[in-house]
Short mmCIF file of C-alpha atoms and ligand atoms in Angstrom, two decimals:
data_model
loop_
_atom_site.label_atom_id
_atom_site.label_comp_id
_atom_site.label_asym_id
_atom_site.label_seq_id
_atom_site.Cartn_x
_atom_site.Cartn_y
_atom_site.Cartn_z
CA UNK B 15 -48.86 28.07 52.66
CA UNK B 16 -52.39 27.24 51.62
CA UNK B 17 -54.88 27.06 54.34
CA UNK B 18 -56.69 23.77 55.39
CA UNK B 19 -60.71 23.72 55.57
CA UNK B 20 -63.01 20.94 56.12
CA UNK B 21 -65.68 20.12 53.35
CA UNK B 22 -67.96 17.16 52.93
CA UNK B 23 -67.25 15.13 49.83
CA UNK B 24 -69.54 12.15 48.19
CA UNK B 25 -67.34 9.44 47.71
CA UNK B 26 -69.23 7.76 44.86
CA UNK B 27 -69.89 10.97 42.58
CA UNK B 28 -67.47 13.56 44.09
CA UNK B 29 -70.45 15.96 45.26
CA UNK B 30 -68.88 18.71 47.41
CA UNK B 31 -71.13 20.09 50.21
CA UNK B 32 -69.94 22.70 53.12
CA UNK B 33 -71.84 20.59 55.67
CA UNK B 34 -72.59 17.16 56.14
CA UNK B 35 -75.81 15.41 54.68
CA UNK B 36 -77.11 12.08 55.06
CA UNK B 37 -77.93 11.84 51.61
CA UNK B 38 -76.17 13.19 48.58
CA UNK B 39 -78.25 15.51 46.68
CA UNK B 40 -76.26 14.38 43.31
CA UNK B 41 -76.52 10.51 43.29
CA UNK B 42 -78.83 10.07 45.84
CA UNK B 43 -76.32 7.84 47.58
CA UNK B 44 -77.13 7.39 51.31
CA UNK B 45 -74.45 8.29 54.03
CA UNK B 46 -71.92 8.58 51.26
CA UNK B 47 -70.59 12.14 52.45
CA UNK B 48 -67.26 12.00 54.12
CA UNK B 49 -65.24 14.88 55.62
CA UNK B 50 -62.36 16.15 54.10
CA UNK B 51 -59.88 18.64 54.06
CA UNK B 52 -59.42 20.88 51.15
CA UNK B 53 -56.75 23.39 50.45
CA UNK B 54 -57.96 26.97 50.39
CA UNK B 55 -56.44 28.72 47.33
CA UNK B 56 -54.64 31.55 48.95
CA UNK B 57 -54.23 34.79 47.27
CA UNK B 58 -51.34 34.41 44.97
CA UNK B 59 -49.10 37.17 43.28
CA UNK B 60 -50.14 37.30 39.67
CA UNK B 61 -47.04 36.98 37.39
CA UNK B 62 -46.95 38.26 33.86
CA UNK B 63 -47.86 35.87 31.12
CA UNK B 64 -47.74 36.75 27.60
CA UNK B 65 -49.71 35.17 24.35
CA UNK B 66 -47.99 34.12 21.32
CA UNK B 67 -49.27 33.76 17.75
CA UNK B 68 -49.95 29.95 17.13
CA UNK B 69 -48.49 30.31 13.65
CA UNK B 70 -45.17 31.03 15.52
CA UNK B 71 -44.95 28.26 17.82
CA UNK B 72 -42.09 25.96 16.67
CA UNK B 73 -43.60 22.31 16.47
CA UNK B 74 -40.86 19.87 17.66
CA UNK B 75 -41.32 16.27 17.08
CA UNK B 76 -41.60 14.60 20.45
CA UNK B 77 -39.41 11.56 20.99
CA UNK B 78 -41.61 8.67 22.08
CA UNK B 79 -40.54 6.35 24.51
CA UNK B 80 -41.25 2.98 23.04
CA UNK B 81 -42.00 -0.28 25.30
CA UNK B 82 -41.48 -2.65 22.51
CA UNK B 83 -44.78 -4.11 22.78
CA UNK B 84 -46.37 -3.15 19.45
CA UNK B 85 -50.03 -3.54 20.85
CA UNK B 86 -49.40 -1.10 23.88
CA UNK B 87 -47.19 1.46 22.03
CA UNK B 88 -50.03 1.71 19.36
CA UNK B 89 -52.87 2.46 21.71
CA UNK B 90 -50.63 5.27 23.72
CA UNK B 91 -50.13 6.70 20.09
CA UNK B 92 -46.58 5.30 19.33
CA UNK B 93 -45.24 5.28 22.88
CA UNK B 94 -45.24 6.99 25.98
CA UNK B 95 -44.37 10.90 25.68
CA UNK B 96 -42.11 12.41 28.22
CA UNK B 97 -43.77 14.34 30.75
CA UNK B 98 -47.03 12.92 30.01
CA UNK B 99 -49.49 11.65 32.75
CA UNK B 100 -51.12 8.42 31.71
CA UNK B 101 -54.18 6.64 33.77
CA UNK B 102 -54.11 2.86 33.60
CA UNK B 103 -57.56 1.60 34.62
CA UNK B 104 -59.21 -1.61 35.13
CA UNK B 105 -60.92 -4.39 37.42
CA UNK B 106 -58.72 -5.46 40.16
CA UNK B 107 -57.09 -8.76 39.17
CA UNK B 108 -57.49 -7.94 35.30
CA UNK B 109 -53.79 -7.89 34.68
CA UNK B 110 -52.58 -4.09 35.16
CA UNK B 111 -49.41 -4.75 37.30
CA UNK B 112 -48.55 -7.42 35.08
CA UNK B 113 -48.79 -4.92 32.19
CA UNK B 114 -46.99 -2.37 33.50
CA UNK B 115 -44.23 -4.44 34.73
CA UNK B 116 -43.92 -5.71 31.00
CA UNK B 117 -44.04 -2.05 29.83
CA UNK B 118 -41.21 -0.95 32.05
CA UNK B 119 -39.22 -3.94 31.34
CA UNK B 120 -39.39 -3.26 27.74
CA UNK B 121 -38.32 0.50 28.35
CA UNK B 122 -35.56 -0.41 30.84
CA UNK B 123 -33.96 -2.86 28.72
CA UNK B 124 -32.47 -0.36 26.34
CA UNK B 125 -32.72 2.76 28.55
CA UNK B 126 -29.54 4.38 30.23
CA UNK B 127 -31.66 6.22 32.96
CA UNK B 128 -33.56 4.10 35.28
CA UNK B 129 -37.26 3.23 35.15
CA UNK B 130 -38.93 3.33 38.41
CA UNK B 131 -41.92 1.03 39.63
CA UNK B 132 -43.65 2.18 42.72
CA UNK B 133 -45.80 -0.34 44.29
CA UNK B 134 -47.98 0.50 47.38
CA UNK B 135 -49.75 -2.65 47.18
CA UNK B 136 -46.88 -5.31 47.13
CA UNK B 137 -43.70 -5.65 48.82
CA UNK B 138 -40.62 -5.55 47.06
CA UNK B 139 -40.03 -9.18 47.31
CA UNK B 140 -43.48 -9.99 46.14
CA UNK B 141 -42.95 -7.72 42.88
CA UNK B 142 -39.48 -9.38 42.35
CA UNK B 143 -41.18 -12.85 42.27
CA UNK B 144 -43.69 -11.78 39.80
CA UNK B 145 -41.00 -9.78 37.66
CA UNK B 146 -38.72 -12.77 37.53
CA UNK B 147 -41.71 -14.79 36.06
CA UNK B 148 -42.19 -12.19 33.42
CA UNK B 149 -38.68 -11.90 32.58
CA UNK B 150 -38.53 -8.34 33.81
CA UNK B 151 -34.84 -8.40 35.05
CA UNK B 152 -33.43 -5.40 33.15
CA UNK B 153 -30.69 -3.72 35.71
CA UNK B 154 -32.32 -0.28 35.28
CA UNK B 155 -35.66 -1.36 36.41
CA UNK B 156 -35.99 -0.37 39.87
CA UNK B 157 -38.93 -0.84 42.41
CA UNK B 158 -39.86 0.88 45.58
CA UNK B 159 -42.54 -0.36 48.07
CA UNK B 160 -44.06 2.90 49.37
CA UNK B 161 -47.36 4.61 50.04
CA UNK B 162 -46.15 7.86 51.22
CA UNK B 163 -46.26 10.75 48.56
CA UNK B 164 -43.56 12.59 49.72
CA UNK B 165 -41.24 9.72 50.00
CA UNK B 166 -42.19 8.50 46.64
CA UNK B 167 -41.50 11.98 45.03
CA UNK B 168 -38.06 12.45 46.95
CA UNK B 169 -37.02 8.99 45.57
CA UNK B 170 -38.09 9.76 42.19
CA UNK B 171 -36.22 13.25 42.31
CA UNK B 172 -33.10 11.64 43.42
CA UNK B 173 -33.21 8.84 40.68
CA UNK B 174 -34.80 11.00 37.85
CA UNK B 175 -36.18 8.17 36.01
CA UNK B 176 -37.37 8.09 32.44
CA UNK B 177 -40.46 6.57 33.29
CA UNK B 178 -42.28 6.61 36.74
CA UNK B 179 -45.13 4.13 37.46
CA UNK B 180 -47.21 4.35 40.58
CA UNK B 181 -49.18 1.04 41.25
CA UNK B 182 -51.93 2.14 42.40
CA UNK B 183 -52.71 5.67 42.83
CA UNK B 184 -55.42 4.53 45.53
CA UNK B 185 -52.84 3.61 47.86
CA UNK B 186 -50.87 6.72 47.90
CA UNK B 187 -51.15 8.84 50.89
CA UNK B 188 -50.59 12.69 50.91
CA UNK B 189 -50.10 13.05 54.97
CA UNK B 190 -51.27 16.51 55.30
CA UNK B 191 -54.74 15.41 54.22
CA UNK B 192 -56.50 13.50 57.21
CA UNK B 193 -59.08 11.43 54.70
CA UNK B 194 -57.99 7.59 54.23
CA UNK B 195 -55.89 6.56 51.27
CA UNK B 196 -58.16 6.06 48.12
CA UNK B 197 -60.64 8.76 49.12
CA UNK B 198 -61.34 11.37 46.42
CA UNK B 199 -59.31 13.99 48.19
CA UNK B 200 -56.23 12.06 48.68
CA UNK B 201 -56.54 10.73 45.11
CA UNK B 202 -56.78 14.12 43.56
CA UNK B 203 -54.27 15.58 45.91
CA UNK B 204 -51.56 12.85 45.00
CA UNK B 205 -52.20 13.08 41.34
CA UNK B 206 -51.89 16.71 41.49
CA UNK B 207 -48.45 16.69 42.85
CA UNK B 208 -47.49 13.72 40.50
CA UNK B 209 -48.63 15.73 37.69
CA UNK B 210 -46.61 18.87 38.58
CA UNK B 211 -43.56 16.37 39.10
CA UNK B 212 -44.11 14.80 35.70
CA UNK B 213 -44.29 18.08 33.71
CA UNK B 214 -41.69 19.90 35.62
CA UNK B 215 -39.11 16.99 35.38
CA UNK B 216 -40.18 15.74 31.96
CA UNK B 217 -40.83 12.35 33.34
CA UNK B 218 -43.49 10.16 31.71
CA UNK B 219 -45.72 8.99 34.86
CA UNK B 220 -48.39 6.16 34.79
CA UNK B 221 -50.90 5.98 37.37
CA UNK B 222 -52.77 2.54 38.01
CA UNK B 223 -56.43 3.10 38.92
CA UNK B 224 -58.91 0.40 40.26
CA UNK B 225 -62.24 0.42 38.85
CA UNK B 226 -64.97 -0.25 41.12
CA UNK B 227 -67.63 -2.96 40.69
CA UNK B 228 -69.90 -0.96 38.90
CA UNK B 229 -67.46 0.09 36.16
CA UNK B 230 -66.65 3.69 37.52
CA UNK B 231 -63.13 4.60 38.17
CA UNK B 232 -63.82 5.47 41.81
CA UNK B 233 -61.68 8.47 42.73
CA UNK B 234 -59.50 8.14 39.51
CA UNK B 235 -62.73 8.84 37.49
CA UNK B 236 -62.08 12.31 38.88
CA UNK B 237 -58.51 12.22 37.29
CA UNK B 238 -59.46 11.60 33.72
CA UNK B 239 -59.69 15.57 33.23
CA UNK B 240 -56.25 15.93 34.73
CA UNK B 241 -54.44 13.57 33.00
CA UNK B 242 -53.28 13.40 29.03
CA UNK B 243 -54.03 9.95 28.47
CA UNK B 244 -56.54 7.35 29.78
CA UNK B 245 -56.26 3.71 28.89
CA UNK B 246 -58.62 0.83 30.29
CA UNK B 247 -57.53 -2.46 30.49
CA UNK B 248 -60.65 -4.82 29.97
CA UNK B 249 -61.68 -8.34 29.81
CA UNK B 250 -64.26 -10.93 30.73
CA UNK B 251 -63.52 -12.94 34.10
CA UNK B 252 -62.54 -16.26 33.12
CA UNK B 253 -61.37 -15.53 29.59
CA UNK B 254 -57.69 -15.20 28.90
CA UNK B 255 -58.36 -12.35 26.52
CA UNK B 256 -57.41 -8.54 27.47
CA UNK B 257 -58.10 -5.44 25.68
CA UNK B 258 -56.19 -2.32 26.15
CA UNK B 259 -58.30 0.69 25.02
CA UNK B 260 -57.56 4.38 24.99
CA UNK B 261 -60.59 6.62 25.85
CA UNK B 262 -58.45 9.73 26.01
CA UNK B 263 -55.26 10.50 24.35
CA UNK B 264 -53.97 14.18 24.02
CA UNK B 265 -50.90 12.63 22.15
CA UNK B 266 -52.79 10.28 19.64
CA UNK B 267 -55.91 8.84 18.33
CA UNK B 268 -58.56 7.62 21.19
CA UNK B 269 -60.36 4.11 20.43
CA UNK B 270 -57.16 2.51 19.58
CA UNK B 271 -57.25 -1.23 20.94
CA UNK B 272 -54.37 -3.50 21.82
CA UNK B 273 -55.35 -7.29 22.27
CA UNK B 274 -53.39 -9.54 24.70
CA UNK B 275 -53.58 -12.80 26.01
CA UNK B 276 -53.10 -13.59 29.65
CA UNK B 277 -50.75 -16.67 29.94
CA UNK B 278 -48.45 -18.13 32.78
CA UNK B 279 -45.67 -16.07 31.91
CA UNK B 280 -47.45 -13.07 31.44
CA UNK B 281 -49.24 -11.09 28.80
CA UNK B 282 -48.73 -11.99 24.92
CA UNK B 283 -49.60 -9.80 22.37
CA UNK B 284 -52.13 -10.99 19.89
CA UNK B 285 -51.37 -9.65 16.45
CA UNK B 286 -54.23 -11.46 14.78
CA UNK B 287 -57.01 -11.16 16.97
CA UNK B 288 -59.82 -11.95 14.44
CA UNK B 289 -58.43 -15.36 13.68
CA UNK B 290 -58.43 -15.96 17.56
CA UNK B 291 -61.91 -14.78 18.24
CA UNK B 292 -63.34 -16.98 15.54
CA UNK B 293 -61.40 -20.18 16.40
CA UNK B 294 -63.99 -22.02 18.42
CA UNK B 295 -66.80 -20.88 16.35
CA UNK B 296 -69.53 -23.47 16.00
CA UNK B 297 -70.14 -24.06 12.34
CA UNK B 298 -73.88 -24.58 11.20
CA UNK B 299 -75.28 -23.88 14.68
CA UNK B 300 -78.28 -21.35 14.79
CA UNK B 301 -77.64 -18.43 16.69
CA UNK B 302 -73.97 -17.43 15.84
CA UNK B 303 -73.23 -14.46 13.50
CA UNK B 304 -69.86 -13.02 12.60
CA UNK B 305 -69.60 -9.14 12.54
CA UNK B 306 -66.91 -7.23 11.09
CA UNK B 307 -66.44 -4.49 13.82
CA UNK B 308 -63.96 -1.70 13.98
CA UNK B 309 -61.96 -0.97 17.22
CA UNK B 310 -60.26 2.65 16.64
CA UNK B 311 -58.48 1.87 13.50
CA UNK B 312 -58.35 -1.88 13.67
CA UNK B 313 -61.19 -4.09 12.10
CA UNK B 314 -61.95 -7.02 14.27
CA UNK B 315 -63.99 -9.91 13.57
CA UNK B 316 -66.21 -11.32 16.42
CA UNK B 317 -68.63 -14.02 16.77
CA UNK B 318 -72.02 -12.94 18.32
CA UNK B 319 -74.07 -15.62 19.93
CA UNK B 320 -77.66 -15.49 20.80
CA UNK B 321 -80.06 -18.16 22.52
CA UNK B 322 -83.80 -17.40 22.49
CA UNK B 323 -85.82 -19.94 24.49
CA UNK B 324 -89.36 -20.19 25.84
CA UNK B 325 -89.87 -18.21 28.78
CA UNK B 326 -91.11 -19.80 31.96
CA UNK B 327 -93.09 -16.72 33.24
CA UNK B 328 -91.59 -13.28 32.66
CA UNK B 329 -89.38 -13.31 29.71
CA UNK B 330 -85.50 -13.10 31.04
CA UNK B 331 -82.87 -10.99 29.08
CA UNK B 332 -79.29 -11.40 29.58
CA UNK B 333 -76.24 -9.60 27.31
CA UNK B 334 -72.67 -10.06 27.88
CA UNK B 335 -70.18 -7.49 25.72
CA UNK B 336 -73.20 -5.54 24.48
CA UNK B 337 -75.32 -2.82 25.87
CA UNK B 338 -78.66 -4.67 27.25
CA UNK B 339 -80.43 -1.54 26.04
CA UNK B 340 -79.32 -1.75 22.58
CA UNK B 341 -80.44 -5.50 22.66
CA UNK B 342 -84.01 -4.58 24.26
CA UNK B 343 -84.46 -2.05 21.46
CA UNK B 344 -83.29 -4.31 18.62
CA UNK B 345 -85.60 -7.22 19.97
CA UNK B 346 -88.42 -4.77 19.32
CA UNK B 347 -87.23 -3.97 16.01
CA UNK B 348 -86.91 -7.85 15.22
CA UNK B 349 -90.81 -8.23 16.30
CA UNK B 350 -92.25 -5.42 14.75
CA UNK B 351 -90.07 -5.18 11.43
CA UNK B 352 -89.55 -9.03 10.82
CA UNK B 353 -92.26 -10.42 12.36
CA UNK B 354 -90.34 -12.86 14.54
CA UNK B 355 -91.85 -13.63 17.86
CA UNK B 356 -88.92 -12.68 20.55
CA UNK B 357 -90.56 -10.13 23.01
CA UNK B 358 -92.00 -12.93 24.81
CA UNK B 359 -89.21 -15.22 25.02
CA UNK B 360 -86.02 -15.44 26.96
CA UNK B 361 -83.16 -13.78 25.24
CA UNK B 362 -79.52 -14.37 25.82
CA UNK B 363 -76.75 -12.79 24.02
CA UNK B 364 -72.91 -13.00 24.25
CA UNK B 365 -70.04 -11.74 22.57
CA UNK B 366 -67.42 -14.82 22.02
CA UNK B 367 -63.99 -14.41 23.66
CA UNK B 368 -64.83 -11.83 26.36
CA UNK B 369 -64.76 -9.11 23.81
CA UNK B 370 -67.23 -5.71 24.50
CA UNK B 371 -68.54 -4.09 21.38
CA UNK B 372 -70.00 -0.67 21.62
CA UNK B 373 -70.42 0.46 18.07
CA UNK B 374 -73.65 0.60 16.28
CA UNK B 375 -72.55 -1.39 13.36
CA UNK B 376 -72.71 -4.43 15.73
CA UNK B 377 -76.56 -4.00 15.39
CA UNK B 378 -76.99 -6.22 12.08
CA UNK B 379 -74.94 -8.91 13.77
CA UNK B 380 -77.02 -8.90 16.74
CA UNK B 381 -80.25 -8.91 14.90
CA UNK B 382 -78.84 -11.83 12.58
CA UNK B 383 -77.75 -14.06 15.86
CA UNK B 384 -80.97 -13.41 17.65
CA UNK B 385 -83.36 -13.97 14.60
CA UNK B 386 -80.91 -17.08 13.76
CA UNK B 387 -81.66 -18.67 17.12
CA UNK B 388 -85.58 -17.73 17.03
CA UNK B 389 -86.11 -19.07 13.54
CA UNK B 390 -83.48 -22.09 14.25
CA UNK B 391 -81.75 -21.42 10.91
CA UNK B 392 -77.99 -20.79 11.00
CA UNK B 393 -76.38 -18.28 9.25
CA UNK B 394 -73.98 -19.27 6.35
CA UNK B 395 -70.54 -19.65 8.13
CA UNK B 396 -68.78 -17.77 5.38
CA UNK B 397 -70.92 -15.06 5.49
CA UNK B 398 -70.07 -11.93 7.57
CA UNK B 399 -72.28 -8.81 8.43
CA UNK B 400 -72.20 -5.22 9.92
CA UNK B 401 -74.42 -2.22 9.64
CA UNK B 402 -76.30 -0.14 12.37
CA UNK B 403 -80.18 -0.85 12.63
CA UNK B 404 -82.90 2.10 13.07
CA UNK B 405 -86.27 1.82 14.95
CA UNK B 406 -88.01 1.68 11.44
CA UNK B 407 -85.89 -1.44 10.65
CA UNK B 408 -83.80 0.51 7.90
CA UNK B 409 -80.10 -0.53 7.76
CA UNK B 410 -77.91 2.37 7.98
CA UNK B 411 -74.56 2.82 6.57
CA UNK B 412 -71.41 2.86 9.12
CA UNK B 413 -67.68 4.19 8.97
CA UNK B 414 -64.97 2.55 7.43
CA UNK B 415 -66.52 -0.16 5.31
CA UNK B 416 -63.47 -0.88 3.40
CA UNK B 417 -61.24 -1.68 6.42
CA UNK B 418 -63.81 -4.00 7.35
CA UNK B 419 -64.49 -5.86 4.27
CA UNK B 420 -60.52 -5.97 3.83
CA UNK B 421 -60.28 -8.04 7.12
CA UNK B 422 -63.10 -10.44 6.09
CA UNK B 423 -61.44 -11.08 2.75
CA UNK B 424 -58.21 -11.93 4.62
CA UNK B 425 -59.96 -14.35 6.98
CA UNK B 426 -61.45 -16.28 3.93
CA UNK B 427 -65.11 -15.00 3.98
CA UNK B 428 -66.91 -15.26 0.82
CA UNK B 429 -70.17 -13.22 1.33
CA UNK B 430 -70.74 -9.89 3.19
CA UNK B 431 -74.19 -8.40 4.02
CA UNK B 432 -73.74 -4.76 4.61
CA UNK B 433 -75.88 -1.64 4.34
CA UNK B 434 -76.55 -0.60 0.57
CA UNK B 435 -74.78 2.78 0.68
CA UNK B 436 -71.54 1.11 2.03
CA UNK B 437 -72.02 -1.90 -0.76
CA UNK B 438 -72.24 0.71 -3.39
CA UNK B 439 -69.14 2.84 -2.55
CA UNK B 440 -66.86 0.22 -1.44
CA UNK B 441 -63.68 -0.45 -3.71
CA UNK B 442 -62.82 -3.89 -1.90
CA UNK B 443 -63.69 -6.57 -4.15
CA UNK B 444 -61.51 -9.41 -3.71
CA UNK B 445 -63.25 -12.77 -3.49
CA UNK B 446 -65.98 -11.25 -1.32
CA UNK B 447 -69.49 -11.05 -2.73
CA UNK B 448 -71.29 -7.69 -1.34
CA UNK B 449 -75.05 -8.10 -0.36
CA UNK B 450 -76.28 -4.51 0.00
CA UNK B 451 -79.35 -4.37 2.26
CA UNK B 452 -81.78 -1.35 3.07
CA UNK B 453 -83.81 -2.89 5.71
CA UNK B 454 -83.59 -5.68 8.60
CA UNK B 455 -85.87 -8.16 6.38
CA UNK B 456 -83.66 -8.05 3.21
CA UNK B 457 -80.61 -8.45 5.67
CA UNK B 458 -82.32 -11.64 7.41
CA UNK B 459 -83.46 -13.13 4.01
CA UNK B 460 -79.73 -12.67 2.89
CA UNK B 461 -78.28 -13.90 6.06
CA UNK B 462 -80.48 -16.86 7.47
CA UNK B 463 -80.28 -20.07 5.31
CA UNK B 464 -83.32 -22.40 5.38
CA UNK B 465 -82.68 -24.89 8.21
P1 TYD I 20 -52.27 -8.60 38.10
O1 TYD I 20 -51.45 -7.93 37.15
O2 TYD I 20 -52.13 -8.59 39.47
O3 TYD I 20 -53.81 -7.74 38.17
P2 TYD I 20 -53.89 -6.14 38.64
O4 TYD I 20 -52.77 -5.48 38.94
O5 TYD I 20 -54.99 -5.49 37.55
O6 TYD I 20 -54.96 -6.35 39.80
O7 TYD I 20 -52.73 -9.93 37.35
C1 TYD I 20 -53.60 -10.45 38.29
C2 TYD I 20 -53.95 -11.93 37.49
O8 TYD I 20 -53.34 -12.36 36.35
C3 TYD I 20 -53.88 -13.02 38.71
O9 TYD I 20 -54.95 -13.57 38.77
C4 TYD I 20 -52.90 -14.10 37.94
C5 TYD I 20 -52.69 -13.62 36.46
N1 TYD I 20 -51.55 -13.74 36.02
C6 TYD I 20 -51.06 -14.74 34.93
O10 TYD I 20 -52.05 -15.65 34.45
N2 TYD I 20 -49.90 -14.95 34.62
C7 TYD I 20 -49.02 -14.18 35.00
O11 TYD I 20 -47.80 -14.29 34.47
C8 TYD I 20 -49.21 -13.06 35.77
C9 TYD I 20 -48.03 -12.23 36.57
C10 TYD I 20 -50.42 -12.93 36.33
MG1 MG I 21 -51.94 -4.92 40.80
#
């Protein structure tokens, strides 16, 4: 049996110290170190291991467990892999439990073996109520309301389910550790044992992890190295749209996204998100630009809105859906390279529909929306743009222009302002007029109509 010894672990960053400290040397948080028990690695007997030639390893095609929700299966790389451990992260209330139940229902509806949903947050009755609303009533979908790790593993061993889902990992309790559920050592211990269970019995296991307000998967953050796949469920409060994003996937590509809409009877897949995100776009108003973004392999047309207003006092800045630092940088570029006065003004930026954009290809759209608002000149509603913008005001090429252009064509856009190198090499034509630009000035000339 491994020995237990005390250690002090920072609850916000995971820093470990042998003695208590008032302030964490790693993240400078006050009073964040908590005593936890750690297992001391005992001297273990070393068994023989033999290396094999990579070329001689037989490749088996892994049979994926599909949920039937296309958006979800694609993000997972084609479905769940037996024996894999998946972390599903997201803010409380975003819809993780809902998504999980719908996923499990999809699998249970044509599986012979049971599918086990363990809830540490809701009673069996509460879960059943929700499941009924979602139509998750397959006979082989079983629910267990339990927080003790040993009891969960015992029941999972007995049932031998195809999929085991734990909602959430922060509620699971390993009784041999003294710290409270949700603390780093508890979460790590529980995940470690669930990982062994998943691998030994080849059960696809899904762990739900709540994200803290600052966006970090507290506790679960430390699990990202352990699990095979990390998917995040995101969305803005008050918007019905939810985006599922893979940030790590040992069994598929990362950065795939799935788009869902939260409705009263659960999550609905959105097959054509571009049309949805553009549906309520104001036509002919200044401060709005459409960009052709790319989420994984999927092109997505989204509207960026900006409002530039006279500042009363210190200029204020707010950015929703894009990195505020990126906006600050682009404001400086607009001021210096395009000669539009924005640095002294209030600037508000928003990505419509609660979408979050992280790729630099959105730069040109941000610049267009901000300059459009500042100059009170609308962007032509049938024009779309994309491109990365550098500090010298140059417009740089981005990846996969053809995918973006094809999506713009499909949605009836007539003109696209894009980096020159992308325009020169593009093979998509159709009805789309391509305007290649080399700098911000040329881009704004092409984008902004005289108002
Ligand atoms: P939930 O799945 O409980 O979120 P999480 O597990 O991430 O904390 O979903 C919570 C929200 O979703 C809740 O505010 C109500 C809403 N909701 C719907 O709008 N429709 C539905 O069918 C369900 C089940 C939930
Ligand atoms: Mg939940």
